[in-house]
Coordinates of C-alpha atoms in Angstrom, one line a residue:
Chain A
X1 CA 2.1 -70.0 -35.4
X2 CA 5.9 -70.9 -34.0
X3 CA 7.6 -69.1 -31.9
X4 CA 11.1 -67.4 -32.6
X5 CA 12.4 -65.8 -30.1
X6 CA 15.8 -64.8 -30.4
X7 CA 18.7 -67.2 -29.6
X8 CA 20.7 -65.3 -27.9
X9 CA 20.1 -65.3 -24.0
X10 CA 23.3 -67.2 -23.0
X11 CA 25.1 -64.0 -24.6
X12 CA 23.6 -61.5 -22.4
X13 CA 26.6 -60.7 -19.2
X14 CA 24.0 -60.5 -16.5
X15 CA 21.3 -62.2 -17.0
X16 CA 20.5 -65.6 -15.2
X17 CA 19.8 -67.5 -17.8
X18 CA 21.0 -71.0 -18.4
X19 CA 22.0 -72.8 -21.3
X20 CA 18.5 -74.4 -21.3
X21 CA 16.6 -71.5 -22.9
X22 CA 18.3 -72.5 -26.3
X23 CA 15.6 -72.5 -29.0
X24 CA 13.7 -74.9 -30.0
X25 CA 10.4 -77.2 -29.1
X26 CA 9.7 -79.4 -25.9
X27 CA 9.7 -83.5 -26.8
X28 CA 6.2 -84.0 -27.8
X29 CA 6.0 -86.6 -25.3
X30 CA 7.1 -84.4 -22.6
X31 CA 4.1 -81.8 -23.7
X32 CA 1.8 -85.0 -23.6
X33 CA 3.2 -85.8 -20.3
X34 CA 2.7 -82.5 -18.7
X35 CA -0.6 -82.5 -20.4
X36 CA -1.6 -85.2 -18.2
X37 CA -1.3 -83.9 -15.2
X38 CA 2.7 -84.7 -14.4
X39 CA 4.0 -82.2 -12.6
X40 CA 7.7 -83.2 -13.3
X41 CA 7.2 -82.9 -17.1
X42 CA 5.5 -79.7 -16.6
X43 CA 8.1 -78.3 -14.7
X44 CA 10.8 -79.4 -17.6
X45 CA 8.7 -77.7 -20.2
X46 CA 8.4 -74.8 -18.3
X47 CA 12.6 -74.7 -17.7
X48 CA 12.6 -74.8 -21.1
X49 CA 10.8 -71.4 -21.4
X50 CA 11.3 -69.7 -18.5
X51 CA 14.8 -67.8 -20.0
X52 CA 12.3 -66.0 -21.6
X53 CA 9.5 -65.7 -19.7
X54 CA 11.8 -64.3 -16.8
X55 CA 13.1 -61.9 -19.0
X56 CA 10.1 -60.5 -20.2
X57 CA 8.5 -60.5 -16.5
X58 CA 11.7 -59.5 -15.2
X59 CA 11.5 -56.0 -17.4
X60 CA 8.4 -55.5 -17.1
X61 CA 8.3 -55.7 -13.5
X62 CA 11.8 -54.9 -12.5
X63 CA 11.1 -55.9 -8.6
X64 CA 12.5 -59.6 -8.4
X65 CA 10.4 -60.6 -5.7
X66 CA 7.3 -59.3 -7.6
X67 CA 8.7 -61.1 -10.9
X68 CA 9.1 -64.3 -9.0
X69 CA 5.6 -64.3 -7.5
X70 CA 3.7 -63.3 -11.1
X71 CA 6.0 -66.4 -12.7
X72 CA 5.0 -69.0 -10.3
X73 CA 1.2 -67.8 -10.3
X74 CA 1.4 -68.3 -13.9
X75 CA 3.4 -71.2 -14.0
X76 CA 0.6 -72.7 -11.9
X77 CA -2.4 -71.2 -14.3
X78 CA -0.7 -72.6 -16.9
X79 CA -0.3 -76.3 -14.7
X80 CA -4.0 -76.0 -14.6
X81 CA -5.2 -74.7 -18.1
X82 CA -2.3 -77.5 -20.1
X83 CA -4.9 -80.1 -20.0
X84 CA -7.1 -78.2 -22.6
X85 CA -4.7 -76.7 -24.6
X86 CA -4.2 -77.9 -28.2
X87 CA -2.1 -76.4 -30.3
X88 CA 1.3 -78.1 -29.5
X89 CA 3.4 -75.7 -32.2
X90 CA 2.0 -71.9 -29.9
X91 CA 3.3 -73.5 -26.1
X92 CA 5.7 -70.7 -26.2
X93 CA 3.4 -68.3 -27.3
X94 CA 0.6 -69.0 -25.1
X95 CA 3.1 -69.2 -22.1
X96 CA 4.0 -65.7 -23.2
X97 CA 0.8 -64.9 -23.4
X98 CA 0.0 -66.1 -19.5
X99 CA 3.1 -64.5 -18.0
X100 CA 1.9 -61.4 -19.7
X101 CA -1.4 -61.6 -18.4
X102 CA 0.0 -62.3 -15.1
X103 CA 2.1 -59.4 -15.2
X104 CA -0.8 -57.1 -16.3
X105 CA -2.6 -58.3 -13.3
X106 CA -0.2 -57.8 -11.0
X107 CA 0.8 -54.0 -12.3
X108 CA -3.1 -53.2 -11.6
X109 CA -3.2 -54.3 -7.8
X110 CA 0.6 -52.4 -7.4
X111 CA 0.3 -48.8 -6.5
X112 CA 1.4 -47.5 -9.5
X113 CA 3.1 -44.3 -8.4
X114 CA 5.1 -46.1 -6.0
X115 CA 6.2 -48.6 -8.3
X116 CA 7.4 -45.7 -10.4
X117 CA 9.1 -44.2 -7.6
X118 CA 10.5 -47.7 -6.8
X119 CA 11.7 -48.0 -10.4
X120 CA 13.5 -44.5 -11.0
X121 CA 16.4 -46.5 -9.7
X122 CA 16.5 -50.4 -11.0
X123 CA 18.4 -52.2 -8.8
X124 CA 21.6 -53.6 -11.1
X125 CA 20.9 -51.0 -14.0
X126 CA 24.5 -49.3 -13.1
X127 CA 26.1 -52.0 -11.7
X128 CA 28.5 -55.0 -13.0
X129 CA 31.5 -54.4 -14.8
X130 CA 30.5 -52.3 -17.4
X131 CA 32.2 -49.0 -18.5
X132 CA 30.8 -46.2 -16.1
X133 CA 29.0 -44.6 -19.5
X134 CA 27.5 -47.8 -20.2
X135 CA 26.2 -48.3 -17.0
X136 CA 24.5 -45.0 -17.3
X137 CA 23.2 -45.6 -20.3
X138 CA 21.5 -48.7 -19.2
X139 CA 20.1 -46.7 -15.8
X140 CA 18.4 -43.8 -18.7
X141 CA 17.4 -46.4 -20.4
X142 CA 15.7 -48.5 -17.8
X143 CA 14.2 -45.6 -16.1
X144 CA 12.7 -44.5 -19.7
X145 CA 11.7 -48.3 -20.1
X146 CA 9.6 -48.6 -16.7
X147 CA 7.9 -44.7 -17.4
X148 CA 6.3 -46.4 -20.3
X149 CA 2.9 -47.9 -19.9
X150 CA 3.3 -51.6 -19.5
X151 CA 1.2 -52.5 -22.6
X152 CA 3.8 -50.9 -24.3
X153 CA 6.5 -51.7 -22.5
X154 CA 5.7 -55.0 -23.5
X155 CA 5.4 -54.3 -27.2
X156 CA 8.8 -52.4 -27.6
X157 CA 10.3 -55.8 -25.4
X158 CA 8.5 -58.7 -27.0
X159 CA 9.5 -57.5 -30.8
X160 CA 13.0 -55.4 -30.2
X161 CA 14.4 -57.1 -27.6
X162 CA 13.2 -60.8 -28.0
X163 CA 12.4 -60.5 -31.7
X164 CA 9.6 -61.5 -32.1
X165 CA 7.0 -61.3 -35.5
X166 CA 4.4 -58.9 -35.0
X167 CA 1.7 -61.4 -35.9
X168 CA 3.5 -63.4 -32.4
X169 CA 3.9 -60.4 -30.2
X170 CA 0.2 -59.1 -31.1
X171 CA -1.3 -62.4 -29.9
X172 CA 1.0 -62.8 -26.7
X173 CA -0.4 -59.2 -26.0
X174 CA -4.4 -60.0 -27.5
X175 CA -4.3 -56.7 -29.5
X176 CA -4.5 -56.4 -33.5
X177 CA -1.0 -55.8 -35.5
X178 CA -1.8 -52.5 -36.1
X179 CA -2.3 -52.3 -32.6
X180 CA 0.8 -53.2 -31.8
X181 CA 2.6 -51.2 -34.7
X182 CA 1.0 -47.7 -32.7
X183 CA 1.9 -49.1 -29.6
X184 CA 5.5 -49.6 -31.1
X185 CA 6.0 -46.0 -32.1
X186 CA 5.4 -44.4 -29.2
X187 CA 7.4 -46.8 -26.8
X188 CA 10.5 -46.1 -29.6
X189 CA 10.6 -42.5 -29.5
X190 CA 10.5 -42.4 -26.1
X191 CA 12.9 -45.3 -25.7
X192 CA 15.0 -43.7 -28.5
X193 CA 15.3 -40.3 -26.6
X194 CA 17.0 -42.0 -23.5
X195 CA 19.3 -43.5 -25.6
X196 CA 20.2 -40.5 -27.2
X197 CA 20.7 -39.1 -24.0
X198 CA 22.9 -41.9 -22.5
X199 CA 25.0 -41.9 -25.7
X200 CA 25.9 -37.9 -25.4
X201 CA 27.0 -38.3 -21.1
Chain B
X1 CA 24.9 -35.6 -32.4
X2 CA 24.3 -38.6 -31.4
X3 CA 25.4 -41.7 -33.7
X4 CA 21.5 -42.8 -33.2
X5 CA 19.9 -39.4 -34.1
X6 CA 22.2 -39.5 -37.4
X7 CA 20.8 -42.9 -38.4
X8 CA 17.7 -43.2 -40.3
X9 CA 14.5 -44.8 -39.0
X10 CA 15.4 -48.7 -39.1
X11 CA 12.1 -50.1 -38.6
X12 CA 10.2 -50.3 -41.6
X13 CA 5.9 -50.8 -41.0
X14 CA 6.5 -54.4 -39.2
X15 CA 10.5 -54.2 -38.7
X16 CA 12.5 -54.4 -35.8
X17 CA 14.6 -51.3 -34.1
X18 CA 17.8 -53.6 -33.8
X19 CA 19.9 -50.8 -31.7
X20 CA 17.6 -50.4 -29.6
X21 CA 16.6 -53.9 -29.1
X22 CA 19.9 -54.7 -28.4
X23 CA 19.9 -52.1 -25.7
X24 CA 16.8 -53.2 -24.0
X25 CA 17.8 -57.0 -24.0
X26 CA 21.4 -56.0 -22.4
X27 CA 19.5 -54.6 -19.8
X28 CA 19.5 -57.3 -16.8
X29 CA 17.2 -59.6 -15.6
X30 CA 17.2 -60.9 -11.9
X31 CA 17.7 -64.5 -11.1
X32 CA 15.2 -66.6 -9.3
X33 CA 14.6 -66.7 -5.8
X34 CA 16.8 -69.1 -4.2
X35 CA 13.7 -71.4 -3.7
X36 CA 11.7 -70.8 -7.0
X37 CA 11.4 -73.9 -8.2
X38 CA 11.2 -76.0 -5.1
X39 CA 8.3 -73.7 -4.0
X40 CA 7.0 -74.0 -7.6
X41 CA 7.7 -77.9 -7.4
X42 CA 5.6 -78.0 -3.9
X43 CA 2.7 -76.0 -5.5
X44 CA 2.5 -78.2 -8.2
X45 CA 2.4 -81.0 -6.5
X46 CA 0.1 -79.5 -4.2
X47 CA -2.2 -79.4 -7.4
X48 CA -1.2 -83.0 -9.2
X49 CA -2.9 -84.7 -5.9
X50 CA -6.4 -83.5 -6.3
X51 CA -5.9 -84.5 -9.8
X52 CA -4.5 -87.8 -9.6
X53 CA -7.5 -88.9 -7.3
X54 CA -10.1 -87.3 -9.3
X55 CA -12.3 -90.4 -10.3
X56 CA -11.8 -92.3 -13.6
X57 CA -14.5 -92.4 -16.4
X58 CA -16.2 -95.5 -17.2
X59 CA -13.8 -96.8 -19.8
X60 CA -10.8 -96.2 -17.7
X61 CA -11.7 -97.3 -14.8
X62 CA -9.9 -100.5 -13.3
X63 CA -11.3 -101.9 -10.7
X64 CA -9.0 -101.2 -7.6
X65 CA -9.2 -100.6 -4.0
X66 CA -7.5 -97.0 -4.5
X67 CA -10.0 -95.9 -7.2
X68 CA -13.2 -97.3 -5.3
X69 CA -11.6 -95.5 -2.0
X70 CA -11.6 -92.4 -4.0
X71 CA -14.8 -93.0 -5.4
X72 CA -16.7 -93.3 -2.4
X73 CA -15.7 -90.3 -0.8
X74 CA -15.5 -87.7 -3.8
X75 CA -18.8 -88.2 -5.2
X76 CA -20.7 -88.4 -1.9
X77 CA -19.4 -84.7 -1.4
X78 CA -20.7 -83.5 -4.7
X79 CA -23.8 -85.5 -4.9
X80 CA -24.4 -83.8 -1.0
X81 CA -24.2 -80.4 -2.4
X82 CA -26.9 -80.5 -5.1
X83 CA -29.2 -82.0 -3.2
X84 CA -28.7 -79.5 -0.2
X85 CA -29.6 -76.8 -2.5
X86 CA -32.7 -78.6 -3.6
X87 CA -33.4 -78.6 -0.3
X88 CA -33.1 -74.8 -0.5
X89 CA -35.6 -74.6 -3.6
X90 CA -38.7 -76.2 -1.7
X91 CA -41.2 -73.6 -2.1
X92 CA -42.1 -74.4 2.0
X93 CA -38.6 -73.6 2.7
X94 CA -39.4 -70.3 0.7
X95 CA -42.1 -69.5 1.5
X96 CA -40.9 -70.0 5.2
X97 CA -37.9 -68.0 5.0
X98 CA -39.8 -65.1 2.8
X99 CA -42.5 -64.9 6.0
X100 CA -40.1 -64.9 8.4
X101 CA -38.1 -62.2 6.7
X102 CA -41.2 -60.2 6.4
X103 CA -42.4 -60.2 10.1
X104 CA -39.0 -58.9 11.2
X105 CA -38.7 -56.0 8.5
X106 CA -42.7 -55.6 9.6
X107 CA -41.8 -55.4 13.0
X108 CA -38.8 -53.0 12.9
X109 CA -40.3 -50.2 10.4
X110 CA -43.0 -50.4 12.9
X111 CA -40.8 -49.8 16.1
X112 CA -38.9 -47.3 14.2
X113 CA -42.1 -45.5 12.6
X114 CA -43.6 -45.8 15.9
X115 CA -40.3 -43.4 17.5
X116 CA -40.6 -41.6 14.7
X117 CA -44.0 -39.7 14.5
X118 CA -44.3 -40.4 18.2
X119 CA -42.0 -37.2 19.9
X120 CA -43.9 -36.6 22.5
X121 CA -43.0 -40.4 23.8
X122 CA -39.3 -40.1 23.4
X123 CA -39.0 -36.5 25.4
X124 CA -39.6 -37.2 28.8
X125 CA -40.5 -34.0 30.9
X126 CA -40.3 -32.0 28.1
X127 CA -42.3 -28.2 28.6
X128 CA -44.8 -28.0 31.5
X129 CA -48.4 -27.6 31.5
X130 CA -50.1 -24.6 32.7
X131 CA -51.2 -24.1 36.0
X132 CA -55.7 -24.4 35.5
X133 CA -56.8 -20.6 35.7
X134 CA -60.2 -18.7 35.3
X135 CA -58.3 -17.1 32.2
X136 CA -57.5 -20.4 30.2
X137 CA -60.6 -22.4 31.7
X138 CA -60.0 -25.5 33.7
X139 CA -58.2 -28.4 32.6
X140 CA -60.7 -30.7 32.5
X141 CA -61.6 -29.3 29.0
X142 CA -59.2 -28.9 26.9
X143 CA -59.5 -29.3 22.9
X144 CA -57.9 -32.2 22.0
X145 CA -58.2 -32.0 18.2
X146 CA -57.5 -27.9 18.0
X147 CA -55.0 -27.0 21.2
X148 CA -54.0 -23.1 21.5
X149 CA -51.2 -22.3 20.1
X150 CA -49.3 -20.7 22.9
X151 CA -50.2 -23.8 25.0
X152 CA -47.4 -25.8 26.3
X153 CA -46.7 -29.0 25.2
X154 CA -47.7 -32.0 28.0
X155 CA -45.1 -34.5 28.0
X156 CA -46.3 -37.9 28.5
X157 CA -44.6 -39.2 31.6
X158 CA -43.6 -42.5 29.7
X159 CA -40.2 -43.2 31.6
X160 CA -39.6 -41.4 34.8
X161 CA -35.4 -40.9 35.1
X162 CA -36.1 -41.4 38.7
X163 CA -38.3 -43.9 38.4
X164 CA -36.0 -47.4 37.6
X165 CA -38.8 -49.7 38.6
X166 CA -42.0 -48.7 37.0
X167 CA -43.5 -45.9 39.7
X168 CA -42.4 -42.6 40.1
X169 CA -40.8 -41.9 43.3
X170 CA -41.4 -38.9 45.8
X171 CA -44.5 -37.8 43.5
X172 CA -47.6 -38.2 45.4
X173 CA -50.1 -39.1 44.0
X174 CA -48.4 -41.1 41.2
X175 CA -48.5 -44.8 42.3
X176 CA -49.0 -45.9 39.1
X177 CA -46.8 -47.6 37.0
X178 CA -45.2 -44.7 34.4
X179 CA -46.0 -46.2 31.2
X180 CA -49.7 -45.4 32.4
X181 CA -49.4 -42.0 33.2
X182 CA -50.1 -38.2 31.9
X183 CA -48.5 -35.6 33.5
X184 CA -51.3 -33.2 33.8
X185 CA -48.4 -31.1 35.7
X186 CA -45.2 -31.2 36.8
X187 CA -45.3 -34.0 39.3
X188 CA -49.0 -34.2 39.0
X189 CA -49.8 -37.6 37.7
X190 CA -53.2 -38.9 36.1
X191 CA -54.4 -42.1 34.5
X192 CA -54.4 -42.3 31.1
X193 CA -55.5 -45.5 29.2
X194 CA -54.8 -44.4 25.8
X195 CA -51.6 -44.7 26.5
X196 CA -51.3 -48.0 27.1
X197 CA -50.4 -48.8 23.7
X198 CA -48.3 -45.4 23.2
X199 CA -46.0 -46.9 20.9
X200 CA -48.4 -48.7 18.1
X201 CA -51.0 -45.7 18.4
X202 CA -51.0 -42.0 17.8
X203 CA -49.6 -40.5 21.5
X204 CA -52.3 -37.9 21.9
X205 CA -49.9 -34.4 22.0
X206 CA -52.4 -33.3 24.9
X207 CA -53.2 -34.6 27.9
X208 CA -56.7 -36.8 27.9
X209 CA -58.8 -34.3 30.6
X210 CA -57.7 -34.8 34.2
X211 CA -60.1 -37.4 36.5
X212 CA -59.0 -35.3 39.3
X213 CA -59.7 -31.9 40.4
X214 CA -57.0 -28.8 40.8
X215 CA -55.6 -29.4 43.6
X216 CA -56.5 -32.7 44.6
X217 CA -54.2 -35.2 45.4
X218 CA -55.9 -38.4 45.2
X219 CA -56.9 -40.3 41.9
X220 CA -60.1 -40.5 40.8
X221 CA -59.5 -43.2 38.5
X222 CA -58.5 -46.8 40.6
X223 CA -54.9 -48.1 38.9
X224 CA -55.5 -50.8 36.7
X225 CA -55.5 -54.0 38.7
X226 CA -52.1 -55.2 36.6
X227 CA -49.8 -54.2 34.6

């Protein structure tokens, strides 16, 4: 299964990614390297991902503090668990899959109505230099992104906004297509609503 | 109307809502923490170490003074543990431990049982007896099994309040230590040596039959010699 995300990270205005998150695969020898316990190798085939990864955690979670802490705790899981991991072509997917799991775990231990109350107002979600109706837009739509549940938060992120197959996004997310597919419809009316609403202010 | 609401449904069974993808991935992400990756760096490398001097197989291993340095003092710590909890699997050891467990739960359902059932020893000059008249016969023979039911309770004089070492004070003819005593009446003292073991025994809810007569103020019954 290969991962294809979308190639188009370095577009997005406000995001901190770097040039490295262009698609593509980590040197075989690199993997192999970081396979073997080198750090240094790890850490490059993790730059290599972590566009993504932080984008996916980063929406998820919203708090950057929060989204830093759940990266590094699954960058180190995933330090520990490269050694018997075998299936060179799914990195990106089972990295996915980690920083997912990661980010499940930490939404569990979080009071959960506080977070909501903490994510009514996303910090950056009206900001920048974007048209004032834009901006608002974006706030609608991040507050109607962070009222879903995470599981399909997730869903409605990993396929629309990274692009991923459903076949990918249903194992990053260890549920069944169909799965996914349900968990799709309702995170897309809902989403759809609040951009319906941005798009009449 | 919205321009969205007027389009039809673009996601087909396993399609992708491109508007609204395009929506959610404009939305931003924060950048890392100014020290990220160092502190990811230091964790990692915090983690390579145990690694690096985890000991080498058979076929790997090259005879060096690092590896043999390693060797000795990894394994000794893992070949301690097992045999520390083999240790702990001797049936003496537990049987031991079981035995000893055993005699202190023994021991304290016994204490506690013993306070339990055993009122009369925890209230201390609780009720008074009656005063011996020609009505309710003397003292000296009262039913022990079948008591009257209007008769007041007789509080074994167990712990005196005012009596810090033993002997109640300012209570003639109670020389005795307290442990020892009935109270056949308030401040009248008599020998009793079913009490002596008040706490492991059934405290007898009357008073054994005075040794002394109405009246009388010395004991017929000599203190025991210790206590």
């Amino acid at each position: 299964m290969r991962l294809t995300p979308r190639d188009r990270h370095e577009e997005a205005p406000v995001t901190a990614v770097t040039s490295s998150s262009r698609a593509g695969e980590v040197a075989t020898e690199v993997v192999l390297s970081a396979r073997a316990g080198d750090a240094a190798a790890f850490t490059a085939v993790v730059r290599h991902y972590h566009p993504r990864l932080r984008a996916l955690a980063s929406r998820l979670l919203w708090d950057r503090m929060a989204v830093d802490d759940v990266l590094q705790n699954a960058y180190v899981k995933a330090f520990l668990a490269l050694a018997d991991f075998r299936d060179d072509a799914a990195l990106g997917t089972w990295l996915y899959q980690i920083t997912y799991r990661a980010c499940v775990d930490y939404h569990r231990r979080e009071d959960r109505y506080r977070r909501l109350n903490r994510w009514r107002e996303p910090a950056g979600a009206g900001r920048g230099a974007d048209p004032a109706d834009a901006a608002t837009a974006r706030a609608d739509l991040a507050r109607a992104l962070m009222a879903l549940p995470l599981d399909q938060r997730a869903a409605v992120l990993l396929v629309d906004a990274e692009g991923l197959d459903y076949q990918t996004a249903a194992s990053i997310l260890g549920v069944a297509p169909k799965t996914l597919s349900s968990r799709l419809s309702r995170a897309r009316a809902a989403l759809r609503a609040a951009l319906t609403e941005g798009d009449i202010r | 109307m919205s321009n969205y609401e007027q389009q039809p449904d673009q996601t087909e069974v396993y399609g992708r809502d491109e508007r609204l993808g395009d929506a959610l991935f404009r939305l931003p992400v924060s950048e890392d923490g100014a020290h990220f990756w160092a502190e990811l760096s230091a964790r990692l490398a915090e983690l390579q170490e145990p690694r690096s001097s985890m000991p080498l197989s058979q076929e790997d291993s090259v005879p060096s003074p690092s590896v043999s340095r390693s060797v000795s003092i990894e394994p000794a710590s893992l070949e301690e543990h097992p045999r520390r909890r083999a240790r702990w699997r001797n049936p003496t050891m537990i049987g031991a431990a079981a035995a000893l467990t055993a005699v202190v739960a023994v021991a304290g359902a016994v204490g506690t049982a013993g306070d339990a059932r055993d009122p009369v020893v925890r209230d201390v000059k609780v009720g008074t007896q009656p005063t011996p008249t020609p009505e309710t016969g003397p003292l000296l023979t009262p039913n022990p099994t079948t008591p009257p039911a209007s008769a007041p309770r007789t509080t074994v004089q167990r712990r005196y309040p005012d009596c810090p070492e033993g002997e109640p004070q300012g209570s003639e003819p109670c020389t005795f230590p307290c442990y020892q005593l009935g109270m056949a009446a308030p401040g009248r003292c008599v020998y009793d040596p079913t009490l002596i073991n008040a706490t492991t025994t059934t405290t007898p809810q009357y008073p054994a039959p005075p040794t002394t007569a109405p009246g009388s103020s010395s004991p017929a019954v000599p203190p025991p010699a210790a206590n």
